[in-house]
Amino acid sequence: QVQLVQSGAEVKKPGASVKVSCKASGYTFTSYGISWVRQAPGQGLEWMGWISAYNGNTNYAQKLQGRVTMTTDTSTSTAYMELRSLRSDDTAVYYCARRLQIAAAGTTLGYWGQGTLVTVSS
Amino acid sequence: DIQMTQSPSSVSASVGDRVTITCRASQGISSWLAWYQQKPGKAPKLLIYAASSLQSGVPSRFSGSGSGTDFTLTISSLQPEDFATYYCQQANSFPITFGPGTKVDIK
């Protein structure tokens, strides 16, 4: 079965960087891209971007361009999301997710990691 | 970018009630729409994809309809485990966008 297991909670100071990992199992890693979605406390879901695990192509949300980098390591079936110049409003739970394997579903996110809480505080 | 709106933002209902949530896209997205359920402290769970297809393992009291710009999620008979927040998501193109959510709580 498809599983996405994320790294543990992080506490960072403003201006620092954080790198969250997402280890995939149960499918051929290079056959699907990984999206990253975040959720600030008490708020809705915000898509951050997507990376192809096949060729490393990325598509980032415009508001995060220049601060976010998504990468993959195909040897370990792991995706990474690095966010730089952290601010207090980056405090959120960060999720990795994979689309459903049904063509008619488009970019529907059928599989989610458990989430990683990133707290930005001085 | 395609903007998604939902109504209502919250609804109070009782066990056994029929609940309907509406989602609207700022431009036509055919049937490229998904619905998710999220409970506190948990990742979102996919309920419906392609506007009306029930994800495997999801109870049949959940149903989705619509196409183009207007979509509906219906819970035919609300159960205690259905109290949660529901989000729609357009699955047509990047950037992926979500509705603001609808919280279903106990009346």
CSV table of N, CA and C in Angstrom, one decimal, chain A residues 26-116:
chain,number,residue,atom,x,y,z
A,26,GLY,N,5.6,1.6,-1.3
A,26,GLY,CA,4.4,0.9,-1.8
A,26,GLY,C,4.1,1.2,-3.3
A,27,TYR,N,5.0,1.9,-4.0
A,27,TYR,CA,4.8,2.2,-5.4
A,27,TYR,C,6.1,2.5,-6.0
A,28,THR,N,6.2,2.6,-7.3
A,28,THR,CA,7.4,3.0,-8.0
A,28,THR,C,7.5,4.5,-7.9
A,29,PHE,N,8.5,4.9,-7.2
A,29,PHE,CA,8.6,6.4,-6.8
A,29,PHE,C,8.7,7.3,-8.0
A,30,THR,N,9.4,6.9,-9.0
A,30,THR,CA,9.6,7.8,-10.2
A,30,THR,C,8.4,7.9,-11.1
A,31,SER,N,7.3,7.1,-10.8
A,31,SER,CA,6.1,7.2,-11.6
A,31,SER,C,5.2,8.3,-11.3
A,32,TYR,N,5.4,8.9,-10.1
A,32,TYR,CA,4.5,10.0,-9.7
A,32,TYR,C,5.2,11.2,-9.1
A,33,GLY,N,4.7,12.3,-9.2
A,33,GLY,CA,5.2,13.5,-8.6
A,33,GLY,C,4.7,13.6,-7.1
A,34,ILE,N,5.3,14.5,-6.4
A,34,ILE,CA,5.0,14.8,-5.0
A,34,ILE,C,4.6,16.3,-4.9
A,35,SER,N,3.4,16.5,-4.3
A,35,SER,CA,3.0,17.9,-4.0
A,35,SER,C,3.3,18.1,-2.5
A,36,TRP,N,3.5,19.4,-2.2
A,36,TRP,CA,3.6,19.8,-0.8
A,36,TRP,C,2.5,20.8,-0.5
A,37,VAL,N,1.8,20.6,0.6
A,37,VAL,CA,0.7,21.4,1.0
A,37,VAL,C,0.9,21.8,2.5
A,38,ARG,N,0.6,23.1,2.8
A,38,ARG,CA,0.8,23.5,4.2
A,38,ARG,C,-0.5,24.0,4.8
A,39,GLN,N,-0.6,24.0,6.1
A,39,GLN,CA,-1.8,24.4,6.8
A,39,GLN,C,-1.4,25.2,8.1
A,40,ALA,N,-1.6,26.5,8.1
A,40,ALA,CA,-1.3,27.3,9.3
A,40,ALA,C,-2.3,27.0,10.4
A,41,PRO,N,-2.0,27.2,11.6
A,41,PRO,CA,-2.9,26.9,12.7
A,41,PRO,C,-4.3,27.5,12.5
A,42,GLY,N,-5.3,26.7,12.5
A,42,GLY,CA,-6.7,27.1,12.4
A,42,GLY,C,-7.1,27.6,11.0
A,43,GLN,N,-6.2,27.4,10.0
A,43,GLN,CA,-6.5,27.9,8.7
A,43,GLN,C,-6.7,26.8,7.7
A,44,GLY,N,-6.9,27.1,6.4
A,44,GLY,CA,-7.1,26.2,5.4
A,44,GLY,C,-5.9,25.6,4.7
A,45,LEU,N,-6.1,24.9,3.6
A,45,LEU,CA,-5.0,24.2,3.0
A,45,LEU,C,-4.4,25.1,1.9
A,46,GLU,N,-3.1,25.1,1.8
A,46,GLU,CA,-2.3,26.0,0.8
A,46,GLU,C,-1.4,25.1,0.1
A,47,TRP,N,-1.5,25.0,-1.2
A,47,TRP,CA,-0.6,24.2,-2.0
A,47,TRP,C,0.7,25.0,-2.2
A,48,MET,N,1.8,24.3,-2.0
A,48,MET,CA,3.1,25.0,-2.1
A,48,MET,C,3.8,24.7,-3.4
A,49,GLY,N,3.6,23.6,-4.0
A,49,GLY,CA,4.3,23.3,-5.2
A,49,GLY,C,4.3,21.7,-5.4
A,50,TRP,N,5.0,21.4,-6.5
A,50,TRP,CA,5.0,20.0,-7.0
A,50,TRP,C,6.4,19.7,-7.6
A,51,ILE,N,6.8,18.5,-7.4
A,51,ILE,CA,8.0,18.0,-8.1
A,51,ILE,C,7.8,16.7,-8.7
A,52,SER,N,8.3,16.6,-10.0
A,52,SER,CA,8.3,15.3,-10.6
A,52,SER,C,9.4,14.4,-10.1
A,53,ALA,N,9.1,13.2,-9.6
A,53,ALA,CA,10.1,12.3,-9.2
A,53,ALA,C,10.8,11.6,-10.3
A,54,TYR,N,10.3,11.8,-11.5
A,54,TYR,CA,10.9,11.2,-12.7
A,54,TYR,C,12.1,12.0,-13.2
A,55,ASN,N,11.9,13.3,-13.3
A,55,ASN,CA,12.9,14.2,-13.9
A,55,ASN,C,13.3,15.4,-13.1
A,56,GLY,N,12.6,15.6,-11.9
A,56,GLY,CA,13.0,16.7,-11.1
A,56,GLY,C,12.3,18.0,-11.5
A,57,ASN,N,11.5,18.0,-12.5
A,57,ASN,CA,10.8,19.3,-12.9
A,57,ASN,C,9.9,19.7,-11.7
A,58,THR,N,9.9,21.0,-11.5
A,58,THR,CA,9.1,21.6,-10.4
A,58,THR,C,8.1,22.6,-10.9
A,59,ASN,N,7.1,22.9,-10.1
A,59,ASN,CA,6.1,23.9,-10.3
A,59,ASN,C,5.8,24.4,-8.9
A,60,TYR,N,6.2,25.7,-8.6
A,60,TYR,CA,6.1,26.3,-7.3
A,60,TYR,C,4.9,27.3,-7.3
A,61,ALA,N,4.3,27.4,-6.1
A,61,ALA,CA,3.3,28.5,-5.9
A,61,ALA,C,4.1,29.8,-6.0
A,62,GLN,N,3.4,30.8,-6.7
A,62,GLN,CA,4.1,32.0,-7.0
A,62,GLN,C,4.5,32.7,-5.7
A,63,LYS,N,3.7,32.7,-4.7
A,63,LYS,CA,4.0,33.4,-3.5
A,63,LYS,C,5.3,32.9,-2.8
A,64,LEU,N,5.7,31.7,-3.1
A,64,LEU,CA,6.8,31.1,-2.4
A,64,LEU,C,8.1,31.0,-3.3
A,65,GLN,N,7.9,31.4,-4.6
A,65,GLN,CA,9.0,31.4,-5.5
A,65,GLN,C,10.2,32.2,-4.9
A,66,GLY,N,11.4,31.5,-5.0
A,66,GLY,CA,12.6,32.2,-4.4
A,66,GLY,C,12.9,31.8,-3.0
A,67,ARG,N,11.9,31.2,-2.3
A,67,ARG,CA,12.1,30.8,-0.9
A,67,ARG,C,12.0,29.3,-0.7
A,68,VAL,N,11.4,28.6,-1.7
A,68,VAL,CA,11.2,27.2,-1.6
A,68,VAL,C,12.0,26.4,-2.6
A,69,THR,N,12.5,25.2,-2.2
A,69,THR,CA,13.1,24.3,-3.2
A,69,THR,C,12.7,22.9,-2.8
A,70,MET,N,12.2,22.2,-3.9
A,70,MET,CA,11.8,20.8,-3.7
A,70,MET,C,12.7,20.0,-4.5
A,71,THR,N,13.2,18.9,-3.9
A,71,THR,CA,14.1,17.9,-4.5
A,71,THR,C,13.6,16.5,-4.2
A,72,THR,N,14.2,15.6,-4.9
A,72,THR,CA,14.0,14.2,-4.6
A,72,THR,C,15.3,13.4,-4.7
A,73,ASP,N,15.3,12.3,-4.0
A,73,ASP,CA,16.4,11.3,-4.0
A,73,ASP,C,15.8,10.0,-4.4
A,74,THR,N,16.0,9.6,-5.6
A,74,THR,CA,15.4,8.4,-6.1
A,74,THR,C,16.0,7.2,-5.5
A,75,SER,N,17.2,7.3,-5.0
A,75,SER,CA,17.9,6.1,-4.5
A,75,SER,C,17.2,5.7,-3.1
A,76,THR,N,16.6,6.6,-2.5
A,76,THR,CA,15.9,6.3,-1.2
A,76,THR,C,14.4,6.6,-1.3
A,77,SER,N,13.9,6.9,-2.5
A,77,SER,CA,12.5,7.2,-2.6
A,77,SER,C,12.0,8.3,-1.7
A,78,THR,N,12.7,9.3,-1.6
A,78,THR,CA,12.4,10.4,-0.6
A,78,THR,C,12.3,11.7,-1.3
A,79,ALA,N,11.3,12.5,-1.0
A,79,ALA,CA,11.2,13.9,-1.5
A,79,ALA,C,11.5,14.8,-0.3
A,80,TYR,N,12.0,16.0,-0.7
A,80,TYR,CA,12.4,17.0,0.3
A,80,TYR,C,11.8,18.3,-0.1
A,81,MET,N,11.4,19.1,0.9
A,81,MET,CA,11.0,20.5,0.8
A,81,MET,C,11.8,21.4,1.7
A,82,GLU,N,12.5,22.3,1.1
A,82,GLU,CA,13.3,23.3,1.9
A,82,GLU,C,12.7,24.6,1.8
A,83,LEU,N,12.4,25.3,2.9
A,83,LEU,CA,11.9,26.6,2.9
A,83,LEU,C,12.9,27.5,3.7
A,84,ARG,N,13.3,28.6,3.0
A,84,ARG,CA,14.3,29.5,3.6
A,84,ARG,C,13.7,30.8,4.1
A,85,SER,N,14.5,31.6,4.8
A,85,SER,CA,14.1,32.9,5.3
A,85,SER,C,12.8,32.8,6.0
A,86,LEU,N,12.7,31.9,6.9
A,86,LEU,CA,11.5,31.6,7.6
A,86,LEU,C,11.0,32.8,8.4
A,87,ARG,N,9.6,33.0,8.4
A,87,ARG,CA,8.9,34.0,9.1
A,87,ARG,C,7.9,33.4,10.1
A,88,SER,N,7.4,34.1,11.0
A,88,SER,CA,6.4,33.6,11.9
A,88,SER,C,5.2,33.0,11.2
A,89,ASP,N,4.8,33.6,10.1
A,89,ASP,CA,3.6,33.2,9.4
A,89,ASP,C,3.9,31.9,8.5
A,90,ASP,N,5.1,31.4,8.6
A,90,ASP,CA,5.4,30.1,8.0
A,90,ASP,C,5.1,28.9,9.0
A,91,THR,N,4.8,29.3,10.2
A,91,THR,CA,4.4,28.3,11.2
A,91,THR,C,3.2,27.5,10.7
A,92,ALA,N,3.3,26.2,10.5
A,92,ALA,CA,2.3,25.5,9.9
A,92,ALA,C,2.6,24.0,10.0
A,93,VAL,N,1.6,23.2,9.7
A,93,VAL,CA,1.8,21.8,9.4
A,93,VAL,C,2.1,21.6,7.9
A,94,TYR,N,3.1,20.9,7.6
A,94,TYR,CA,3.5,20.7,6.2
A,94,TYR,C,3.2,19.3,5.8
A,95,TYR,N,2.5,19.1,4.7
A,95,TYR,CA,2.2,17.8,4.2
A,95,TYR,C,2.8,17.5,2.9
A,96,CYS,N,3.2,16.3,2.6
A,96,CYS,CA,3.5,15.8,1.3
A,96,CYS,C,2.3,15.0,0.8
A,97,ALA,N,2.1,14.9,-0.5
A,97,ALA,CA,1.0,14.2,-1.0
A,97,ALA,C,1.2,13.7,-2.4
A,98,ARG,N,0.6,12.6,-2.8
A,98,ARG,CA,0.7,12.1,-4.1
A,98,ARG,C,-0.6,12.0,-4.8
A,99,ARG,N,-0.7,12.2,-6.1
A,99,ARG,CA,-1.9,12.1,-6.8
A,99,ARG,C,-2.5,10.7,-6.9
A,100,LEU,N,-3.8,10.6,-7.1
A,100,LEU,CA,-4.4,9.3,-7.3
A,100,LEU,C,-4.0,8.8,-8.6
A,101,GLN,N,-3.9,7.4,-8.7
A,101,GLN,CA,-3.4,6.8,-9.9
A,101,GLN,C,-4.5,6.6,-10.9
A,102,ILE,N,-5.5,7.5,-11.0
A,102,ILE,CA,-6.6,7.4,-11.9
A,102,ILE,C,-6.5,8.6,-12.8
A,103,ALA,N,-6.4,8.4,-14.1
A,103,ALA,CA,-6.2,9.6,-15.0
A,103,ALA,C,-7.3,10.6,-14.9
A,104,ALA,N,-8.6,10.1,-14.7
A,104,ALA,CA,-9.7,11.0,-14.7
A,104,ALA,C,-9.7,11.9,-13.4
A,105,ALA,N,-8.8,11.6,-12.5
A,105,ALA,CA,-8.7,12.3,-11.2
A,105,ALA,C,-7.8,13.5,-11.3
A,106,GLY,N,-7.1,13.7,-12.4
A,106,GLY,CA,-6.2,14.8,-12.5
A,106,GLY,C,-5.2,14.9,-11.4
A,107,THR,N,-5.1,16.1,-10.8
A,107,THR,CA,-4.2,16.3,-9.7
A,107,THR,C,-4.8,16.0,-8.3
A,108,THR,N,-5.8,15.3,-8.3
A,108,THR,CA,-6.4,14.9,-7.0
A,108,THR,C,-5.4,14.2,-6.1
A,109,LEU,N,-5.3,14.7,-4.9
A,109,LEU,CA,-4.2,14.1,-4.0
A,109,LEU,C,-4.8,13.0,-3.2
A,110,GLY,N,-4.5,11.8,-3.6
A,110,GLY,CA,-5.1,10.6,-3.0
A,110,GLY,C,-4.4,10.0,-1.8
A,111,TYR,N,-3.1,10.4,-1.6
A,111,TYR,CA,-2.3,9.9,-0.5
A,111,TYR,C,-1.5,11.0,0.1
A,112,TRP,N,-1.6,11.0,1.4
A,112,TRP,CA,-1.0,12.1,2.2
A,112,TRP,C,0.0,11.6,3.3
A,113,GLY,N,1.0,12.3,3.5
A,113,GLY,CA,1.9,12.0,4.7
A,113,GLY,C,1.1,12.4,6.0
A,114,GLN,N,1.8,12.1,7.1
A,114,GLN,CA,1.1,12.4,8.4
A,114,GLN,C,1.2,13.9,8.8
A,115,GLY,N,2.1,14.6,8.1
A,115,GLY,CA,2.3,16.0,8.4
A,115,GLY,C,3.5,16.3,9.3
A,116,THR,N,4.1,17.4,9.1
A,116,THR,CA,5.2,17.8,10.0
A,116,THR,C,5.0,19.2,10.4
